[in-house]
PDB file with one MODEL, atoms N, CA, C and O in Angstrom:
MODEL        1
ATOM      1  N   UNK A   1       0.838  -1.171   0.000  1.00  0.00           N
ATOM      2  CA  UNK A   1       0.000   0.000   0.000  1.00  0.00           C
ATOM      3  C   UNK A   1       0.885   1.236   0.000  1.00  0.00           C
ATOM      4  O   UNK A   1       1.879   1.300   0.723  1.00  0.00           O
ATOM      5  N   UNK A   2       0.529   2.184  -0.789  1.00  0.00           N
ATOM      6  CA  UNK A   2       1.287   3.428  -0.881  1.00  0.00           C
ATOM      7  C   UNK A   2       0.421   4.587  -0.429  1.00  0.00           C
ATOM      8  O   UNK A   2      -0.805   4.544  -0.541  1.00  0.00           O
ATOM      9  N   UNK A   3       1.063   5.618   0.080  1.00  0.00           N
ATOM     10  CA  UNK A   3       0.353   6.838   0.431  1.00  0.00           C
ATOM     11  C   UNK A   3       1.174   8.034  -0.004  1.00  0.00           C
ATOM     12  O   UNK A   3       2.372   7.918  -0.266  1.00  0.00           O
ATOM     13  N   UNK A   4       0.521   9.184  -0.078  1.00  0.00           N
ATOM     14  CA  UNK A   4       1.165  10.376  -0.607  1.00  0.00           C
ATOM     15  C   UNK A   4       1.809  11.189   0.512  1.00  0.00           C
ATOM     16  O   UNK A   4       1.226  11.384   1.579  1.00  0.00           O
ATOM     17  N   UNK A   5       3.034  11.659   0.240  1.00  0.00           N
ATOM     18  CA  UNK A   5       3.737  12.535   1.178  1.00  0.00           C
ATOM     19  C   UNK A   5       4.236  13.752   0.418  1.00  0.00           C
ATOM     20  O   UNK A   5       4.445  13.713  -0.795  1.00  0.00           O
ATOM     21  N   UNK A   6       4.418  14.827   1.159  1.00  0.00           N
ATOM     22  CA  UNK A   6       4.980  16.046   0.582  1.00  0.00           C
ATOM     23  C   UNK A   6       6.466  16.088   0.929  1.00  0.00           C
ATOM     24  O   UNK A   6       6.838  15.916   2.090  1.00  0.00           O
ATOM     25  N   UNK A   7       7.315  16.315  -0.069  1.00  0.00           N
ATOM     26  CA  UNK A   7       8.760  16.299   0.162  1.00  0.00           C
ATOM     27  C   UNK A   7       9.308  17.649   0.611  1.00  0.00           C
ATOM     28  O   UNK A   7      10.485  17.746   0.958  1.00  0.00           O
ATOM     29  N   UNK A   8       8.489  18.681   0.611  1.00  0.00           N
ATOM     30  CA  UNK A   8       8.913  20.004   1.062  1.00  0.00           C
ATOM     31  C   UNK A   8       8.008  20.443   2.211  1.00  0.00           C
ATOM     32  O   UNK A   8       6.890  19.950   2.357  1.00  0.00           O
ATOM     33  N   UNK A   9       8.496  21.358   3.006  1.00  0.00           N
ATOM     34  CA  UNK A   9       7.729  21.869   4.133  1.00  0.00           C
ATOM     35  C   UNK A   9       6.904  23.062   3.668  1.00  0.00           C
ATOM     36  O   UNK A   9       7.276  24.215   3.882  1.00  0.00           O
ATOM     37  N   UNK A  10       5.774  22.763   3.026  1.00  0.00           N
ATOM     38  CA  UNK A  10       4.910  23.830   2.507  1.00  0.00           C
ATOM     39  C   UNK A  10       3.454  23.413   2.693  1.00  0.00           C
ATOM     40  O   UNK A  10       3.113  22.232   2.616  1.00  0.00           O
ATOM     41  N   UNK A  11       2.622  24.390   2.933  1.00  0.00           N
ATOM     42  CA  UNK A  11       1.201  24.135   3.086  1.00  0.00           C
ATOM     43  C   UNK A  11       0.423  25.154   2.280  1.00  0.00           C
ATOM     44  O   UNK A  11       0.473  26.332   2.632  1.00  0.00           O
ATOM     45  N   UNK A  12      -0.279  24.801   1.246  1.00  0.00           N
ATOM     46  CA  UNK A  12      -0.477  23.463   0.699  1.00  0.00           C
ATOM     47  C   UNK A  12       0.751  22.986  -0.064  1.00  0.00           C
ATOM     48  O   UNK A  12       1.587  23.782  -0.490  1.00  0.00           O
ATOM     49  N   UNK A  13       0.838  21.686  -0.223  1.00  0.00           N
ATOM     50  CA  UNK A  13       1.989  21.083  -0.889  1.00  0.00           C
ATOM     51  C   UNK A  13       1.896  21.304  -2.397  1.00  0.00           C
ATOM     52  O   UNK A  13       0.851  21.046  -2.993  1.00  0.00           O
ATOM     53  N   UNK A  14       2.982  21.781  -3.025  1.00  0.00           N
ATOM     54  CA  UNK A  14       2.964  21.922  -4.485  1.00  0.00           C
ATOM     55  C   UNK A  14       2.824  20.543  -5.152  1.00  0.00           C
ATOM     56  O   UNK A  14       3.397  19.564  -4.673  1.00  0.00           O
ATOM     57  N   UNK A  15       2.079  20.468  -6.231  1.00  0.00           N
ATOM     58  CA  UNK A  15       1.863  19.162  -6.877  1.00  0.00           C
ATOM     59  C   UNK A  15       3.153  18.460  -7.313  1.00  0.00           C
ATOM     60  O   UNK A  15       3.207  17.230  -7.322  1.00  0.00           O
ATOM     61  N   UNK A  16       4.181  19.214  -7.670  1.00  0.00           N
ATOM     62  CA  UNK A  16       5.429  18.574  -8.116  1.00  0.00           C
ATOM     63  C   UNK A  16       6.235  17.990  -6.960  1.00  0.00           C
ATOM     64  O   UNK A  16       7.204  17.270  -7.196  1.00  0.00           O
ATOM     65  N   UNK A  17       5.857  18.284  -5.714  1.00  0.00           N
ATOM     66  CA  UNK A  17       6.576  17.789  -4.543  1.00  0.00           C
ATOM     67  C   UNK A  17       5.866  16.619  -3.866  1.00  0.00           C
ATOM     68  O   UNK A  17       6.284  16.192  -2.790  1.00  0.00           O
ATOM     69  N   UNK A  18       4.810  16.095  -4.469  1.00  0.00           N
ATOM     70  CA  UNK A  18       4.072  14.968  -3.901  1.00  0.00           C
ATOM     71  C   UNK A  18       4.659  13.668  -4.430  1.00  0.00           C
ATOM     72  O   UNK A  18       4.875  13.512  -5.632  1.00  0.00           O
ATOM     73  N   UNK A  19       4.919  12.724  -3.501  1.00  0.00           N
ATOM     74  CA  UNK A  19       5.446  11.424  -3.901  1.00  0.00           C
ATOM     75  C   UNK A  19       4.624  10.324  -3.245  1.00  0.00           C
ATOM     76  O   UNK A  19       4.136  10.492  -2.127  1.00  0.00           O
ATOM     77  N   UNK A  20       4.472   9.207  -3.932  1.00  0.00           N
ATOM     78  CA  UNK A  20       3.808   8.030  -3.390  1.00  0.00           C
ATOM     79  C   UNK A  20       4.886   7.114  -2.822  1.00  0.00           C
ATOM     80  O   UNK A  20       5.778   6.678  -3.549  1.00  0.00           O
ATOM     81  N   UNK A  21       4.806   6.819  -1.522  1.00  0.00           N
ATOM     82  CA  UNK A  21       5.814   5.976  -0.865  1.00  0.00           C
ATOM     83  C   UNK A  21       5.104   4.904  -0.046  1.00  0.00           C
ATOM     84  O   UNK A  21       3.915   5.013   0.253  1.00  0.00           O
ATOM     85  N   UNK A  22       5.858   3.868   0.307  1.00  0.00           N
ATOM     86  CA  UNK A  22       5.339   2.835   1.195  1.00  0.00           C
ATOM     87  C   UNK A  22       5.676   3.219   2.626  1.00  0.00           C
ATOM     88  O   UNK A  22       6.520   4.083   2.863  1.00  0.00           O
ATOM     89  N   UNK A  23       5.006   2.566   3.589  1.00  0.00           N
ATOM     90  CA  UNK A  23       5.281   2.864   4.993  1.00  0.00           C
ATOM     91  C   UNK A  23       6.707   2.476   5.363  1.00  0.00           C
ATOM     92  O   UNK A  23       7.338   3.150   6.177  1.00  0.00           O
ATOM     93  N   UNK A  24       7.218   1.405   4.779  1.00  0.00           N
ATOM     94  CA  UNK A  24       8.576   0.955   5.085  1.00  0.00           C
ATOM     95  C   UNK A  24       9.617   2.006   4.699  1.00  0.00           C
ATOM     96  O   UNK A  24      10.685   2.067   5.308  1.00  0.00           O
ATOM     97  N   UNK A  25       9.323   2.825   3.706  1.00  0.00           N
ATOM     98  CA  UNK A  25      10.258   3.867   3.283  1.00  0.00           C
ATOM     99  C   UNK A  25      10.240   5.065   4.218  1.00  0.00           C
ATOM    100  O   UNK A  25      11.182   5.857   4.220  1.00  0.00           O
ATOM    101  N   UNK A  26       9.193   5.212   5.007  1.00  0.00           N
ATOM    102  CA  UNK A  26       9.074   6.372   5.888  1.00  0.00           C
ATOM    103  C   UNK A  26       8.943   5.962   7.351  1.00  0.00           C
ATOM    104  O   UNK A  26       8.222   6.612   8.108  1.00  0.00           O
ATOM    105  N   UNK A  27       9.622   4.906   7.759  1.00  0.00           N
ATOM    106  CA  UNK A  27       9.484   4.377   9.106  1.00  0.00           C
ATOM    107  C   UNK A  27      10.229   5.225  10.145  1.00  0.00           C
ATOM    108  O   UNK A  27      10.301   4.838  11.312  1.00  0.00           O
ATOM    109  N   UNK A  28      10.771   6.348   9.749  1.00  0.00           N
ATOM    110  CA  UNK A  28      11.474   7.247  10.664  1.00  0.00           C
ATOM    111  C   UNK A  28      10.455   7.876  11.625  1.00  0.00           C
ATOM    112  O   UNK A  28       9.893   8.934  11.339  1.00  0.00           O
ATOM    113  N   UNK A  29      10.228   7.219  12.753  1.00  0.00           N
ATOM    114  CA  UNK A  29       9.195   7.658  13.685  1.00  0.00           C
ATOM    115  C   UNK A  29       9.453   9.052  14.256  1.00  0.00           C
ATOM    116  O   UNK A  29       8.520   9.854  14.292  1.00  0.00           O
ATOM    117  N   UNK A  30      10.672   9.390  14.706  1.00  0.00           N
ATOM    118  CA  UNK A  30      10.875  10.762  15.185  1.00  0.00           C
ATOM    119  C   UNK A  30      10.639  11.805  14.100  1.00  0.00           C
ATOM    120  O   UNK A  30      10.178  12.910  14.388  1.00  0.00           O
ATOM    121  N   UNK A  31      10.948  11.464  12.873  1.00  0.00           N
ATOM    122  CA  UNK A  31      10.693  12.384  11.765  1.00  0.00           C
ATOM    123  C   UNK A  31       9.208  12.577  11.519  1.00  0.00           C
ATOM    124  O   UNK A  31       8.787  13.615  11.007  1.00  0.00           O
ATOM    125  N   UNK A  32       8.412  11.577  11.882  1.00  0.00           N
ATOM    126  CA  UNK A  32       6.967  11.667  11.718  1.00  0.00           C
ATOM    127  C   UNK A  32       6.303  12.290  12.941  1.00  0.00           C
ATOM    128  O   UNK A  32       5.085  12.469  12.961  1.00  0.00           O
ATOM    129  N   UNK A  33       7.091  12.622  13.959  1.00  0.00           N
ATOM    130  CA  UNK A  33       6.527  13.270  15.139  1.00  0.00           C
ATOM    131  C   UNK A  33       6.204  12.321  16.268  1.00  0.00           C
ATOM    132  O   UNK A  33       5.618  12.743  17.264  1.00  0.00           O
ATOM    133  N   UNK A  34       6.568  11.037  16.151  1.00  0.00           N
ATOM    134  CA  UNK A  34       6.317  10.078  17.217  1.00  0.00           C
ATOM    135  C   UNK A  34       7.550  10.034  18.111  1.00  0.00           C
ATOM    136  O   UNK A  34       8.582   9.474  17.743  1.00  0.00           O
ATOM    137  N   UNK A  35       7.424  10.626  19.274  1.00  0.00           N
ATOM    138  CA  UNK A  35       8.509  10.649  20.255  1.00  0.00           C
ATOM    139  C   UNK A  35       8.038   9.902  21.494  1.00  0.00           C
ATOM    140  O   UNK A  35       6.843   9.640  21.631  1.00  0.00           O
ATOM    141  N   UNK A  36       8.934   9.555  22.389  1.00  0.00           N
ATOM    142  CA  UNK A  36       8.497   8.902  23.629  1.00  0.00           C
ATOM    143  C   UNK A  36       7.488   9.745  24.412  1.00  0.00           C
ATOM    144  O   UNK A  36       6.581   9.198  25.038  1.00  0.00           O
ATOM    145  N   UNK A  37       7.637  11.046  24.382  1.00  0.00           N
ATOM    146  CA  UNK A  37       6.711  11.918  25.108  1.00  0.00           C
ATOM    147  C   UNK A  37       5.302  11.837  24.510  1.00  0.00           C
ATOM    148  O   UNK A  37       4.324  11.751  25.252  1.00  0.00           O
ATOM    149  N   UNK A  38       5.188  11.862  23.189  1.00  0.00           N
ATOM    150  CA  UNK A  38       3.865  11.785  22.570  1.00  0.00           C
ATOM    151  C   UNK A  38       3.255  10.403  22.761  1.00  0.00           C
ATOM    152  O   UNK A  38       2.042  10.278  22.930  1.00  0.00           O
ATOM    153  N   UNK A  39       4.086   9.363  22.736  1.00  0.00           N
ATOM    154  CA  UNK A  39       3.580   8.006  22.958  1.00  0.00           C
ATOM    155  C   UNK A  39       2.989   7.882  24.355  1.00  0.00           C
ATOM    156  O   UNK A  39       1.900   7.334  24.523  1.00  0.00           O
ATOM    157  N   UNK A  40       3.702   8.389  25.361  1.00  0.00           N
ATOM    158  CA  UNK A  40       3.210   8.329  26.741  1.00  0.00           C
ATOM    159  C   UNK A  40       1.939   9.161  26.886  1.00  0.00           C
ATOM    160  O   UNK A  40       1.008   8.754  27.581  1.00  0.00           O
ATOM    161  N   UNK A  41       1.895  10.311  26.241  1.00  0.00           N
ATOM    162  CA  UNK A  41       0.714  11.173  26.325  1.00  0.00           C
ATOM    163  C   UNK A  41      -0.512  10.480  25.723  1.00  0.00           C
ATOM    164  O   UNK A  41      -1.581  10.488  26.333  1.00  0.00           O
ATOM    165  N   UNK A  42      -0.374   9.886  24.544  1.00  0.00           N
ATOM    166  CA  UNK A  42      -1.492   9.221  23.887  1.00  0.00           C
ATOM    167  C   UNK A  42      -1.908   7.980  24.675  1.00  0.00           C
ATOM    168  O   UNK A  42      -3.102   7.721  24.826  1.00  0.00           O
ATOM    169  N   UNK A  43      -0.947   7.215  25.176  1.00  0.00           N
ATOM    170  CA  UNK A  43      -1.257   6.028  25.972  1.00  0.00           C
ATOM    171  C   UNK A  43      -1.996   6.416  27.245  1.00  0.00           C
ATOM    172  O   UNK A  43      -2.955   5.751  27.636  1.00  0.00           O
ATOM    173  N   UNK A  44      -1.555   7.487  27.891  1.00  0.00           N
ATOM    174  CA  UNK A  44      -2.210   7.951  29.112  1.00  0.00           C
ATOM    175  C   UNK A  44      -3.628   8.434  28.838  1.00  0.00           C
ATOM    176  O   UNK A  44      -4.536   8.175  29.628  1.00  0.00           O
ATOM    177  N   UNK A  45      -3.822   9.134  27.724  1.00  0.00           N
ATOM    178  CA  UNK A  45      -5.168   9.601  27.376  1.00  0.00           C
ATOM    179  C   UNK A  45      -6.093   8.414  27.116  1.00  0.00           C
ATOM    180  O   UNK A  45      -7.250   8.443  27.536  1.00  0.00           O
ATOM    181  N   UNK A  46      -5.622   7.389  26.447  1.00  0.00           N
ATOM    182  CA  UNK A  46      -6.436   6.204  26.196  1.00  0.00           C
ATOM    183  C   UNK A  46      -6.766   5.468  27.479  1.00  0.00           C
ATOM    184  O   UNK A  46      -7.904   5.042  27.682  1.00  0.00           O
ATOM    185  N   UNK A  47      -5.773   5.315  28.349  1.00  0.00           N
ATOM    186  CA  UNK A  47      -6.000   4.665  29.631  1.00  0.00           C
ATOM    187  C   UNK A  47      -6.994   5.463  30.464  1.00  0.00           C
ATOM    188  O   UNK A  47      -7.872   4.882  31.103  1.00  0.00           O
ATOM    189  N   UNK A  48      -6.867   6.779  30.465  1.00  0.00           N
ATOM    190  CA  UNK A  48      -7.795   7.639  31.200  1.00  0.00           C
ATOM    191  C   UNK A  48      -9.211   7.541  30.663  1.00  0.00           C
ATOM    192  O   UNK A  48     -10.168   7.551  31.437  1.00  0.00           O
ATOM    193  N   UNK A  49      -9.355   7.447  29.350  1.00  0.00           N
ATOM    194  CA  UNK A  49     -10.690   7.336  28.755  1.00  0.00           C
ATOM    195  C   UNK A  49     -11.345   6.015  29.149  1.00  0.00           C
ATOM    196  O   UNK A  49     -12.529   5.986  29.485  1.00  0.00           O
ATOM    197  N   UNK A  50     -10.590   4.932  29.109  1.00  0.00           N
ATOM    198  CA  UNK A  50     -11.140   3.628  29.487  1.00  0.00           C
ATOM    199  C   UNK A  50     -11.484   3.605  30.971  1.00  0.00           C
ATOM    200  O   UNK A  50     -12.544   3.109  31.351  1.00  0.00           O
ATOM    201  N   UNK A  51     -10.610   4.131  31.806  1.00  0.00           N
ATOM    202  CA  UNK A  51     -10.860   4.167  33.243  1.00  0.00           C
ATOM    203  C   UNK A  51     -12.070   5.036  33.567  1.00  0.00           C
ATOM    204  O   UNK A  51     -12.877   4.675  34.423  1.00  0.00           O
ATOM    205  N   UNK A  52     -12.206   6.164  32.900  1.00  0.00           N
ATOM    206  CA  UNK A  52     -13.362   7.043  33.105  1.00  0.00           C
ATOM    207  C   UNK A  52     -14.655   6.337  32.713  1.00  0.00           C
ATOM    208  O   UNK A  52     -15.645   6.420  33.440  1.00  0.00           O
ATOM    209  N   UNK A  53     -14.664   5.652  31.592  1.00  0.00           N
ATOM    210  CA  UNK A  53     -15.859   4.928  31.157  1.00  0.00           C
ATOM    211  C   UNK A  53     -16.203   3.827  32.160  1.00  0.00           C
ATOM    212  O   UNK A  53     -17.376   3.606  32.460  1.00  0.00           O
ATOM    213  N   UNK A  54     -15.195   3.145  32.674  1.00  0.00           N
ATOM    214  CA  UNK A  54     -15.446   2.098  33.662  1.00  0.00           C
ATOM    215  C   UNK A  54     -16.050   2.682  34.941  1.00  0.00           C
ATOM    216  O   UNK A  54     -17.018   2.138  35.472  1.00  0.00           O
ATOM    217  N   UNK A  55     -15.492   3.769  35.430  1.00  0.00           N
ATOM    218  CA  UNK A  55     -15.988   4.378  36.664  1.00  0.00           C
ATOM    219  C   UNK A  55     -17.413   4.893  36.488  1.00  0.00           C
ATOM    220  O   UNK A  55     -18.248   4.712  37.373  1.00  0.00           O
ATOM    221  N   UNK A  56     -17.698   5.530  35.363  1.00  0.00           N
ATOM    222  CA  UNK A  56     -19.055   6.024  35.108  1.00  0.00           C
ATOM    223  C   UNK A  56     -20.037   4.856  35.059  1.00  0.00           C
ATOM    224  O   UNK A  56     -21.117   4.939  35.645  1.00  0.00           O
ATOM    225  N   UNK A  57     -19.686   3.785  34.380  1.00  0.00           N
ATOM    226  CA  UNK A  57     -20.554   2.615  34.317  1.00  0.00           C
ATOM    227  C   UNK A  57     -20.749   1.967  35.674  1.00  0.00           C
ATOM    228  O   UNK A  57     -21.854   1.538  36.005  1.00  0.00           O
ATOM    229  N   UNK A  58     -19.692   1.893  36.458  1.00  0.00           N
ATOM    230  CA  UNK A  58     -19.773   1.300  37.797  1.00  0.00           C
ATOM    231  C   UNK A  58     -20.686   2.121  38.702  1.00  0.00           C
ATOM    232  O   UNK A  58     -21.538   1.568  39.399  1.00  0.00           O
ATOM    233  N   UNK A  59     -20.506   3.443  38.690  1.00  0.00           N
ATOM    234  CA  UNK A  59     -21.338   4.324  39.522  1.00  0.00           C
ATOM    235  C   UNK A  59     -22.793   4.265  39.072  1.00  0.00           C
ATOM    236  O   UNK A  59     -23.695   4.220  39.909  1.00  0.00           O
ATOM    237  N   UNK A  60     -23.032   4.263  37.770  1.00  0.00           N
ATOM    238  CA  UNK A  60     -24.409   4.147  37.282  1.00  0.00           C
ATOM    239  C   UNK A  60     -25.032   2.808  37.673  1.00  0.00           C
ATOM    240  O   UNK A  60     -26.216   2.747  38.004  1.00  0.00           O
ATOM    241  N   UNK A  61     -24.250   1.752  37.638  1.00  0.00           N
ATOM    242  CA  UNK A  61     -24.744   0.447  38.050  1.00  0.00           C
ATOM    243  C   UNK A  61     -25.137   0.433  39.521  1.00  0.00           C
ATOM    244  O   UNK A  61     -26.179  -0.113  39.881  1.00  0.00           O
ATOM    245  N   UNK A  62     -24.311   1.029  40.368  1.00  0.00           N
ATOM    246  CA  UNK A  62     -24.641   1.124  41.795  1.00  0.00           C
ATOM    247  C   UNK A  62     -25.893   1.962  41.999  1.00  0.00           C
ATOM    248  O   UNK A  62     -26.778   1.587  42.767  1.00  0.00           O
ATOM    249  N   UNK A  63     -25.969   3.099  41.311  1.00  0.00           N
ATOM    250  CA  UNK A  63     -27.129   3.975  41.458  1.00  0.00           C
ATOM    251  C   UNK A  63     -28.409   3.276  41.000  1.00  0.00           C
ATOM    252  O   UNK A  63     -29.438   3.380  41.667  1.00  0.00           O
ATOM    253  N   UNK A  64     -28.360   2.577  39.886  1.00  0.00           N
ATOM    254  CA  UNK A  64     -29.548   1.866  39.408  1.00  0.00           C
ATOM    255  C   UNK A  64     -29.922   0.743  40.369  1.00  0.00           C
ATOM    256  O   UNK A  64     -31.106   0.504  40.606  1.00  0.00           O
ATOM    257  N   UNK A  65     -28.935   0.056  40.923  1.00  0.00           N
ATOM    258  CA  UNK A  65     -29.221  -0.984  41.902  1.00  0.00           C
ATOM    259  C   UNK A  65     -29.899  -0.426  43.139  1.00  0.00           C
ATOM    260  O   UNK A  65     -30.826  -1.039  43.667  1.00  0.00           O
ATOM    261  N   UNK A  66     -29.447   0.735  43.608  1.00  0.00           N
ATOM    262  CA  UNK A  66     -30.064   1.361  44.777  1.00  0.00           C
ATOM    263  C   UNK A  66     -31.488   1.824  44.475  1.00  0.00           C
ATOM    264  O   UNK A  66     -32.369   1.724  45.328  1.00  0.00           O
ATOM    265  N   UNK A  67     -31.710   2.324  43.279  1.00  0.00           N
ATOM    266  CA  UNK A  67     -33.050   2.771  42.893  1.00  0.00           C
ATOM    267  C   UNK A  67     -33.999   1.583  42.812  1.00  0.00           C
ATOM    268  O   UNK A  67     -35.149   1.685  43.239  1.00  0.00           O
ATOM    269  N   UNK A  68     -33.534   0.451  42.269  1.00  0.00           N
ATOM    270  CA  UNK A  68     -34.392  -0.732  42.153  1.00  0.00           C
ATOM    271  C   UNK A  68     -34.760  -1.302  43.521  1.00  0.00           C
ATOM    272  O   UNK A  68     -35.857  -1.834  43.692  1.00  0.00           O
ATOM    273  N   UNK A  69     -33.858  -1.199  44.494  1.00  0.00           N
ATOM    274  CA  UNK A  69     -34.132  -1.698  45.836  1.00  0.00           C
ATOM    275  C   UNK A  69     -35.124  -0.808  46.601  1.00  0.00           C
ATOM    276  O   UNK A  69     -35.805  -1.272  47.516  1.00  0.00           O
ATOM    277  N   UNK A  70     -35.198   0.459  46.221  1.00  0.00           N
ATOM    278  CA  UNK A  70     -36.054   1.402  46.961  1.00  0.00           C
ATOM    279  C   UNK A  70     -37.499   1.264  46.635  1.00  0.00           C
ATOM    280  O   UNK A  70     -38.328   1.990  47.183  1.00  0.00           O
TER     281      UNK A  70
ENDMDL
END
């Protein structure tokens, strides 16, 4: 699978600077903006979202159980 990249730092990218490359050719993760700091930030946000959903569901379950008993 190929995807398009811009070979110059311009926005919008000039048509003559667009190239189709494979992921294996652009595996330079720091060059793509993936650093240890961003990885930890994204992982923490995902963990926080899952934990928040679990806590909300747990609290709602307790509240519904208390309402049914009343």
